mmCIF file of C-alpha atoms in Angstrom:
data_model
loop_
_atom_site.group_PDB
_atom_site.id
_atom_site.type_symbol
_atom_site.label_atom_id
_atom_site.label_comp_id
_atom_site.label_asym_id
_atom_site.label_seq_id
_atom_site.Cartn_x
_atom_site.Cartn_y
_atom_site.Cartn_z
ATOM 1 C CA MET A 1 -0.612 9.776 22.417
ATOM 2 C CA ILE A 2 -3.507 10.357 23.566
ATOM 3 C CA LEU A 3 -2.937 11.192 27.183
ATOM 4 C CA THR A 4 -6.073 10.432 30.458
ATOM 5 C CA VAL A 5 -6.304 12.081 33.505
ATOM 6 C CA THR A 6 -7.393 9.988 36.771
ATOM 7 C CA LEU A 7 -7.238 12.453 39.492
ATOM 8 C CA ASN A 8 -7.903 10.007 42.582
ATOM 9 C CA ALA A 9 -6.775 6.627 40.928
ATOM 10 C CA ALA A 10 -7.244 3.179 42.756
ATOM 11 C CA LEU A 11 -6.930 0.028 42.836
ATOM 12 C CA ASP A 12 -9.803 -2.464 41.539
ATOM 13 C CA ILE A 13 -10.891 -5.278 43.375
ATOM 14 C CA THR A 14 -13.299 -7.673 41.535
ATOM 15 C CA TYR A 15 -14.660 -10.435 43.452
ATOM 16 C CA ARG A 16 -17.182 -13.018 42.073
ATOM 17 C CA VAL A 17 -19.982 -14.863 44.985
ATOM 18 C CA PRO A 18 -23.002 -16.656 44.023
ATOM 19 C CA ARG A 19 -25.790 -14.907 45.147
ATOM 20 C CA LEU A 20 -25.230 -11.822 48.020
ATOM 21 C CA ARG A 21 -26.516 -12.180 50.919
ATOM 22 C CA PRO A 22 -26.129 -8.570 53.157
ATOM 23 C CA HIS A 23 -26.393 -9.596 56.409
ATOM 24 C CA SER A 24 -24.754 -12.958 55.725
ATOM 25 C CA THR A 25 -20.809 -14.691 54.631
ATOM 26 C CA ASN A 26 -20.553 -14.420 51.229
ATOM 27 C CA ARG A 27 -18.028 -16.860 49.608
ATOM 28 C CA ILE A 28 -15.845 -15.479 47.132
ATOM 29 C CA THR A 29 -15.644 -17.577 44.366
ATOM 30 C CA GLU A 30 -13.010 -15.230 42.059
ATOM 31 C CA VAL A 31 -11.374 -11.945 42.810
ATOM 32 C CA SER A 32 -9.278 -9.839 40.237
ATOM 33 C CA GLU A 33 -7.498 -6.467 41.263
ATOM 34 C CA ARG A 34 -6.979 -3.947 37.731
ATOM 35 C CA PRO A 35 -5.157 -0.343 38.030
ATOM 36 C CA GLY A 36 -8.492 1.915 38.223
ATOM 37 C CA GLY A 37 -9.738 4.677 38.781
ATOM 38 C CA LYS A 38 -12.375 6.313 35.393
ATOM 39 C CA GLY A 39 -8.760 7.983 33.205
ATOM 40 C CA LEU A 40 -7.191 3.732 34.077
ATOM 41 C CA ASN A 41 -10.360 2.494 32.723
ATOM 42 C CA VAL A 42 -9.741 5.165 29.633
ATOM 43 C CA ALA A 43 -6.144 4.511 29.765
ATOM 44 C CA ARG A 44 -6.680 0.509 29.491
ATOM 45 C CA VAL A 45 -9.065 0.211 26.126
ATOM 46 C CA LEU A 46 -7.352 3.156 24.545
ATOM 47 C CA ALA A 47 -4.446 0.904 24.471
ATOM 48 C CA ALA A 48 -6.245 -1.966 23.535
ATOM 49 C CA LEU A 49 -7.540 -0.250 20.465
ATOM 50 C CA GLY A 50 -3.709 0.503 19.642
ATOM 51 C CA HIS A 51 -3.645 4.215 20.000
ATOM 52 C CA ARG A 52 -0.118 4.954 22.172
ATOM 53 C CA THR A 53 -1.318 6.370 26.091
ATOM 54 C CA VAL A 54 0.156 8.183 28.767
ATOM 55 C CA ALA A 55 -1.719 8.139 31.854
ATOM 56 C CA THR A 56 -1.345 10.867 34.345
ATOM 57 C CA GLY A 57 -2.699 11.122 38.086
ATOM 58 C CA PHE A 58 -1.854 11.049 41.755
ATOM 59 C CA ALA A 59 -0.841 7.636 43.114
ATOM 60 C CA GLY A 60 0.354 7.019 46.594
ATOM 61 C CA GLY A 61 1.346 4.376 49.398
ATOM 62 C CA GLY A 62 1.322 1.111 49.168
ATOM 63 C CA THR A 63 -2.200 0.487 47.610
ATOM 64 C CA GLY A 64 -0.660 3.464 44.404
ATOM 65 C CA ASP A 65 2.756 0.876 44.537
ATOM 66 C CA ALA A 66 0.422 -2.284 43.525
ATOM 67 C CA LEU A 67 -1.783 -0.191 41.282
ATOM 68 C CA ARG A 68 1.650 0.511 39.043
ATOM 69 C CA ALA A 69 2.015 -2.408 39.437
ATOM 70 C CA LEU A 70 -0.219 -3.738 37.432
ATOM 71 C CA LEU A 71 -0.318 -0.529 35.376
ATOM 72 C CA ALA A 72 3.267 -1.832 34.043
ATOM 73 C CA GLU A 73 2.161 -5.410 32.884
ATOM 74 C CA THR A 74 0.070 -3.444 30.606
ATOM 75 C CA ASP A 75 1.094 -0.781 27.869
ATOM 76 C CA VAL A 76 -0.764 2.245 28.993
ATOM 77 C CA THR A 77 2.425 4.661 30.095
ATOM 78 C CA ASP A 78 2.579 5.887 33.423
ATOM 79 C CA ALA A 79 3.163 9.294 34.182
ATOM 80 C CA LEU A 80 1.257 9.148 37.351
ATOM 81 C CA VAL A 81 2.550 11.546 39.843
ATOM 82 C CA PRO A 82 3.424 9.956 43.708
ATOM 83 C CA VAL A 83 2.342 11.714 47.053
ATOM 84 C CA GLY A 84 1.837 10.496 50.007
ATOM 85 C CA GLY A 85 -1.055 9.262 50.971
ATOM 86 C CA GLY A 86 -2.336 5.842 50.119
ATOM 87 C CA SER A 87 -4.363 5.426 46.899
ATOM 88 C CA ARG A 88 -7.800 4.316 47.745
ATOM 89 C CA ARG A 89 -9.328 1.032 46.593
ATOM 90 C CA THR A 90 -12.658 0.513 45.155
ATOM 91 C CA VAL A 91 -14.332 -3.012 45.490
ATOM 92 C CA ALA A 92 -17.775 -4.335 42.901
ATOM 93 C CA VAL A 93 -19.274 -7.441 44.043
ATOM 94 C CA VAL A 94 -20.739 -8.688 41.445
ATOM 95 C CA ASP A 95 -23.543 -11.313 41.404
ATOM 96 C CA GLU A 96 -23.445 -13.850 39.569
ATOM 97 C CA THR A 97 -27.105 -15.139 40.241
ATOM 98 C CA THR A 98 -28.426 -11.641 39.016
ATOM 99 C CA GLY A 99 -25.921 -9.778 37.275
ATOM 100 C CA ASP A 100 -26.331 -7.192 39.819
ATOM 101 C CA THR A 101 -22.737 -5.411 41.058
ATOM 102 C CA THR A 102 -22.843 -3.524 44.469
ATOM 103 C CA GLN A 103 -19.646 -0.307 44.482
ATOM 104 C CA LEU A 104 -17.906 0.567 47.696
ATOM 105 C CA ASN A 105 -15.674 3.511 46.508
ATOM 106 C CA GLU A 106 -12.517 4.681 49.016
ATOM 107 C CA THR A 107 -12.041 8.445 49.179
ATOM 108 C CA GLY A 108 -8.817 9.192 48.092
ATOM 109 C CA PRO A 109 -6.296 10.682 49.854
ATOM 110 C CA THR A 110 -5.423 14.257 50.407
ATOM 111 C CA VAL A 111 -3.420 16.117 47.827
ATOM 112 C CA SER A 112 -0.613 19.230 49.012
ATOM 113 C CA PRO A 113 -0.931 22.098 47.334
ATOM 114 C CA ALA A 114 3.252 20.836 46.493
ATOM 115 C CA GLU A 115 2.005 18.235 45.255
ATOM 116 C CA TRP A 116 -0.615 19.405 43.049
ATOM 117 C CA ASP A 117 1.980 22.343 41.911
ATOM 118 C CA THR A 118 4.440 19.272 40.133
ATOM 119 C CA PHE A 119 1.153 16.980 38.557
ATOM 120 C CA LEU A 120 1.213 21.092 36.411
ATOM 121 C CA GLY A 121 3.882 20.699 36.039
ATOM 122 C CA THR A 122 3.938 17.241 34.638
ATOM 123 C CA TYR A 123 0.206 17.512 32.762
ATOM 124 C CA ARG A 124 0.976 20.886 30.955
ATOM 125 C CA GLU A 125 4.405 19.047 29.741
ATOM 126 C CA LEU A 126 2.770 16.259 28.561
ATOM 127 C CA LEU A 127 -0.029 18.656 26.650
ATOM 128 C CA GLY A 128 3.349 19.332 24.244
ATOM 129 C CA GLU A 129 2.946 15.868 22.629
ATOM 130 C CA ALA A 130 -0.663 14.736 22.898
ATOM 131 C CA ARG A 131 -3.112 14.692 20.353
ATOM 132 C CA ALA A 132 -6.655 15.071 22.911
ATOM 133 C CA VAL A 133 -6.656 14.471 26.481
ATOM 134 C CA ALA A 134 -9.787 12.795 28.920
ATOM 135 C CA LEU A 135 -10.460 14.681 32.014
ATOM 136 C CA CYS A 136 -12.494 12.035 34.433
ATOM 137 C CA GLY A 137 -13.230 10.968 38.154
ATOM 138 C CA SER A 138 -13.904 12.404 41.305
ATOM 139 C CA LEU A 139 -11.556 14.631 42.387
ATOM 140 C CA PRO A 140 -9.613 13.529 46.453
ATOM 141 C CA PRO A 141 -9.081 16.071 48.624
ATOM 142 C CA GLY A 142 -7.256 18.883 48.574
ATOM 143 C CA VAL A 143 -7.439 19.049 44.731
ATOM 144 C CA PRO A 144 -9.940 22.565 44.000
ATOM 145 C CA VAL A 145 -13.062 21.956 42.523
ATOM 146 C CA ASP A 146 -12.333 24.069 39.435
ATOM 147 C CA VAL A 147 -9.773 21.888 38.589
ATOM 148 C CA TYR A 148 -11.282 19.957 35.697
ATOM 149 C CA ALA A 149 -11.895 24.417 34.669
ATOM 150 C CA ARG A 150 -8.410 25.256 34.466
ATOM 151 C CA LEU A 151 -6.993 21.709 33.005
ATOM 152 C CA THR A 152 -9.240 22.213 30.351
ATOM 153 C CA ARG A 153 -7.959 25.766 29.398
ATOM 154 C CA ALA A 154 -4.611 24.896 29.437
ATOM 155 C CA ALA A 155 -5.079 22.322 27.357
ATOM 156 C CA ARG A 156 -7.194 24.546 25.088
ATOM 157 C CA THR A 157 -4.576 26.382 25.702
ATOM 158 C CA ALA A 158 -2.098 23.534 23.712
ATOM 159 C CA SER A 159 -4.606 23.540 21.409
ATOM 160 C CA VAL A 160 -5.153 19.805 22.678
ATOM 161 C CA PRO A 161 -8.995 18.736 22.298
ATOM 162 C CA VAL A 162 -10.930 17.654 25.339
ATOM 163 C CA LEU A 163 -12.818 15.060 26.462
ATOM 164 C CA LEU A 164 -14.115 15.693 29.783
ATOM 165 C CA ASP A 165 -16.526 12.687 31.848
ATOM 166 C CA THR A 166 -16.742 13.798 35.782
ATOM 167 C CA SER A 167 -19.884 15.478 37.572
ATOM 168 C CA GLY A 168 -21.540 17.178 39.901
ATOM 169 C CA GLU A 169 -19.758 20.818 40.616
ATOM 170 C CA PRO A 170 -16.402 19.887 39.128
ATOM 171 C CA LEU A 171 -19.082 18.896 36.080
ATOM 172 C CA ARG A 172 -20.715 22.717 35.781
ATOM 173 C CA ARG A 173 -16.901 24.077 36.244
ATOM 174 C CA GLY A 174 -15.386 22.754 33.650
ATOM 175 C CA LEU A 175 -18.599 23.351 31.329
ATOM 176 C CA ALA A 176 -17.527 26.217 31.501
ATOM 177 C CA ALA A 177 -14.490 26.135 30.486
ATOM 178 C CA ARG A 178 -15.881 25.220 26.623
ATOM 179 C CA PRO A 179 -14.049 21.414 26.484
ATOM 180 C CA ASP A 180 -14.868 19.797 23.274
ATOM 181 C CA LEU A 181 -17.008 17.013 24.408
ATOM 182 C CA ALA A 182 -18.826 16.153 27.777
ATOM 183 C CA LYS A 183 -19.360 12.849 28.967
ATOM 184 C CA PRO A 184 -22.138 12.749 31.626
ATOM 185 C CA ASN A 185 -24.198 9.781 32.056
ATOM 186 C CA ALA A 186 -28.150 10.354 32.417
ATOM 187 C CA ASP A 187 -27.936 10.906 36.787
ATOM 188 C CA GLU A 188 -25.429 12.812 36.217
ATOM 189 C CA LEU A 189 -26.861 15.293 33.371
ATOM 190 C CA ALA A 190 -29.917 15.202 35.602
ATOM 191 C CA ALA A 191 -28.358 16.229 38.857
ATOM 192 C CA LEU A 192 -26.509 19.484 36.446
ATOM 193 C CA THR A 193 -29.904 20.750 34.040
ATOM 194 C CA GLY A 194 -32.662 19.916 36.410
ATOM 195 C CA SER A 195 -34.363 18.100 33.354
ATOM 196 C CA THR A 196 -34.903 13.986 33.002
ATOM 197 C CA GLU A 197 -35.669 14.047 29.053
ATOM 198 C CA PRO A 198 -32.166 13.678 27.883
ATOM 199 C CA LEU A 199 -32.055 15.746 24.664
ATOM 200 C CA ARG A 200 -33.159 18.354 26.193
ATOM 201 C CA ALA A 201 -30.970 18.070 29.378
ATOM 202 C CA ALA A 202 -27.592 17.261 26.672
ATOM 203 C CA ARG A 203 -29.114 20.359 24.777
ATOM 204 C CA ASP A 204 -28.754 22.351 28.188
ATOM 205 C CA ALA A 205 -25.541 20.843 29.333
ATOM 206 C CA ARG A 206 -24.093 22.572 25.614
ATOM 207 C CA ARG A 207 -25.197 25.659 25.456
ATOM 208 C CA ARG A 208 -23.320 25.534 29.266
ATOM 209 C CA GLY A 209 -20.447 25.506 27.107
ATOM 210 C CA ALA A 210 -19.307 22.163 25.776
ATOM 211 C CA HIS A 211 -18.943 21.972 21.848
ATOM 212 C CA ALA A 212 -20.411 18.202 22.095
ATOM 213 C CA VAL A 213 -22.391 16.325 24.878
ATOM 214 C CA ALA A 214 -22.684 12.629 24.688
ATOM 215 C CA ALA A 215 -25.008 11.458 27.334
ATOM 216 C CA SER A 216 -25.046 7.254 28.615
ATOM 217 C CA LEU A 217 -28.045 6.763 28.687
ATOM 218 C CA GLY A 218 -26.934 3.075 30.244
ATOM 219 C CA PRO A 219 -29.158 -0.369 28.221
ATOM 220 C CA ASP A 220 -30.449 2.906 25.782
ATOM 221 C CA GLY A 221 -26.888 3.597 24.382
ATOM 222 C CA ILE A 222 -25.181 7.346 23.280
ATOM 223 C CA LEU A 223 -27.066 10.298 22.897
ATOM 224 C CA ALA A 224 -25.286 12.777 20.796
ATOM 225 C CA VAL A 225 -25.500 16.874 20.811
ATOM 226 C CA THR A 226 -22.790 18.229 18.222
ATOM 227 C CA ALA A 227 -22.066 21.340 16.429
ATOM 228 C CA ASP A 228 -22.748 18.494 13.071
ATOM 229 C CA GLY A 229 -26.257 17.089 14.310
ATOM 230 C CA THR A 230 -27.542 14.925 17.451
ATOM 231 C CA TRP A 231 -27.047 11.280 16.881
ATOM 232 C CA GLN A 232 -28.530 7.919 19.417
ATOM 233 C CA ALA A 233 -27.089 5.301 18.938
ATOM 234 C CA ALA A 234 -27.878 1.948 21.017
ATOM 235 C CA PRO A 235 -27.328 -1.467 21.114
ATOM 236 C CA PRO A 236 -29.389 -3.750 19.560
ATOM 237 C CA TRP A 237 -29.971 -5.949 22.870
ATOM 238 C CA HIS A 238 -29.800 -5.560 26.182
ATOM 239 C CA ILE A 239 -26.904 -7.157 27.431
ATOM 240 C CA THR A 240 -26.180 -8.515 30.742
ATOM 241 C CA GLY A 241 -23.184 -8.349 32.738
ATOM 242 C CA ASN A 242 -21.149 -6.099 34.925
ATOM 243 C CA PRO A 243 -21.274 -2.728 34.054
ATOM 244 C CA THR A 244 -18.376 -1.649 36.016
ATOM 245 C CA GLY A 245 -16.237 0.883 33.932
ATOM 246 C CA ALA A 246 -18.431 0.171 31.116
ATOM 247 C CA GLY A 247 -18.484 3.793 30.850
ATOM 248 C CA ASP A 248 -15.064 4.165 30.721
ATOM 249 C CA SER A 249 -14.499 1.955 27.302
ATOM 250 C CA ALA A 250 -17.594 4.277 26.513
ATOM 251 C CA VAL A 251 -15.093 7.687 26.481
ATOM 252 C CA ALA A 252 -12.118 5.010 25.142
ATOM 253 C CA GLY A 253 -14.838 4.888 22.336
ATOM 254 C CA LEU A 254 -15.790 8.257 21.472
ATOM 255 C CA LEU A 255 -11.880 10.191 22.515
ATOM 256 C CA SER A 256 -10.293 6.973 19.728
ATOM 257 C CA GLY A 257 -12.537 8.247 17.565
ATOM 258 C CA LEU A 258 -12.071 12.310 17.600
ATOM 259 C CA VAL A 259 -8.263 11.723 17.698
ATOM 260 C CA GLU A 260 -9.145 9.051 13.895
ATOM 261 C CA GLU A 261 -11.596 12.355 12.591
ATOM 262 C CA LEU A 262 -14.590 9.252 12.425
ATOM 263 C CA PRO A 263 -17.900 11.145 11.473
ATOM 264 C CA TRP A 264 -20.185 11.476 14.643
ATOM 265 C CA PRO A 265 -22.398 7.993 13.302
ATOM 266 C CA ASP A 266 -19.224 6.196 13.708
ATOM 267 C CA ARG A 267 -17.830 7.412 16.877
ATOM 268 C CA LEU A 268 -20.505 6.723 18.464
ATOM 269 C CA THR A 269 -21.557 2.544 17.102
ATOM 270 C CA ARG A 270 -17.448 2.342 18.918
ATOM 271 C CA ALA A 271 -18.530 3.472 22.110
ATOM 272 C CA VAL A 272 -21.855 1.766 21.984
ATOM 273 C CA ALA A 273 -19.960 -1.424 21.011
ATOM 274 C CA LEU A 274 -17.218 -0.966 23.278
ATOM 275 C CA SER A 275 -19.638 -0.235 26.611
ATOM 276 C CA ALA A 276 -21.560 -3.226 25.504
ATOM 277 C CA ALA A 277 -19.070 -5.515 25.890
ATOM 278 C CA THR A 278 -17.171 -4.147 28.873
ATOM 279 C CA VAL A 279 -20.692 -4.963 30.856
ATOM 280 C CA ARG A 280 -19.198 -9.187 29.486
ATOM 281 C CA ALA A 281 -15.739 -8.629 30.346
ATOM 282 C CA PRO A 282 -15.091 -9.735 34.214
ATOM 283 C CA ALA A 283 -13.680 -6.198 34.976
ATOM 284 C CA ALA A 284 -13.500 -2.433 33.849
ATOM 285 C CA GLY A 285 -10.531 -1.628 32.226
ATOM 286 C CA GLU A 286 -11.649 -4.256 29.642
ATOM 287 C CA PHE A 287 -13.666 -5.984 26.842
ATOM 288 C CA ASP A 288 -14.657 -8.757 25.101
ATOM 289 C CA VAL A 289 -13.254 -8.777 21.953
ATOM 290 C CA ALA A 290 -15.610 -11.071 20.204
ATOM 291 C CA THR A 291 -19.060 -9.161 21.737
ATOM 292 C CA TYR A 292 -17.375 -5.897 20.849
ATOM 293 C CA GLU A 293 -16.383 -7.031 17.161
ATOM 294 C CA GLU A 294 -19.943 -8.497 16.737
ATOM 295 C CA LEU A 295 -21.642 -5.151 17.060
ATOM 296 C CA LEU A 296 -19.815 -2.740 15.201
ATOM 297 C CA SER A 297 -22.327 -3.432 12.593
ATOM 298 C CA ARG A 298 -25.331 -4.136 14.888
ATOM 299 C CA VAL A 299 -25.331 -0.754 16.907
ATOM 300 C CA VAL A 300 -27.873 1.255 15.720
ATOM 301 C CA VAL A 301 -27.474 4.583 14.879
ATOM 302 C CA THR A 302 -30.581 7.347 14.491
ATOM 303 C CA ASP A 303 -30.102 10.448 13.496
ATOM 304 C CA HIS A 304 -32.326 13.391 15.399
ATOM 305 C CA PRO A 305 -33.800 15.562 12.353
ATOM 306 C CA ALA A 306 -34.016 18.877 15.070
ATOM 307 C CA ALA A 307 -31.804 20.845 14.933
ATOM 308 C CA ALA A 308 -29.012 20.124 18.161
#
């Protein structure tokens, strides 16, 4: 099975409005609710790809109950650890005229030392069955900032490959624990390295400890710097829609490709096709199947001849 970790799970709420007008009343034409947080989005896409997937992390309060009820309707196995505080909500407001999305994210519950210890026990037990693990997203209050470094080292001790998808100080510390793959976006990569040139920044991030770095570049696709080579994959045309969760679908593509031992160009093709197909879907954690299947044969992969 594939294990995903979402320490700051959320109930994702998506509102669609004809046109978003600040400082005014907006009439909602459609609302959807999904179990959310980066790792849960990854888990749902992995399950849709046919992989047995288990999701762990924290969930609590009425919001946590709601997201777990929604998760029970999917093919993802729920191994979330209960907490006393209430899980957060994230609200995405999609402007149907422009396609732009406005995101509002709550902070999340404070995790106690006892709840953290319970999670660690659950995590170590699940590693015994895992073929790979994705460590994803922001940290709730009360969780140590070096948590992803600790979880990466535990996975490596269990010989389980690790994909790390976070930002800021948790990313910097997590890289030092040598994850198999880090997947920052362009802004996260620039904040980490101080460089806005993607290839230079990705190489810098890899020197900080990751065995490979796959950087999301928005409409320009994904740049991967690995021990085997450097590639960039991009969709053949600009995809419009709701970008929420597109990066999480890319993680699912990369992680499933790792488990299936696909060559890097094929992993990137899948990741880009899934990411673009998610932009065309109504909510994070989903992808438009027709778009995905069409793009699989049309994603453009470029081999960078320079050494990684």
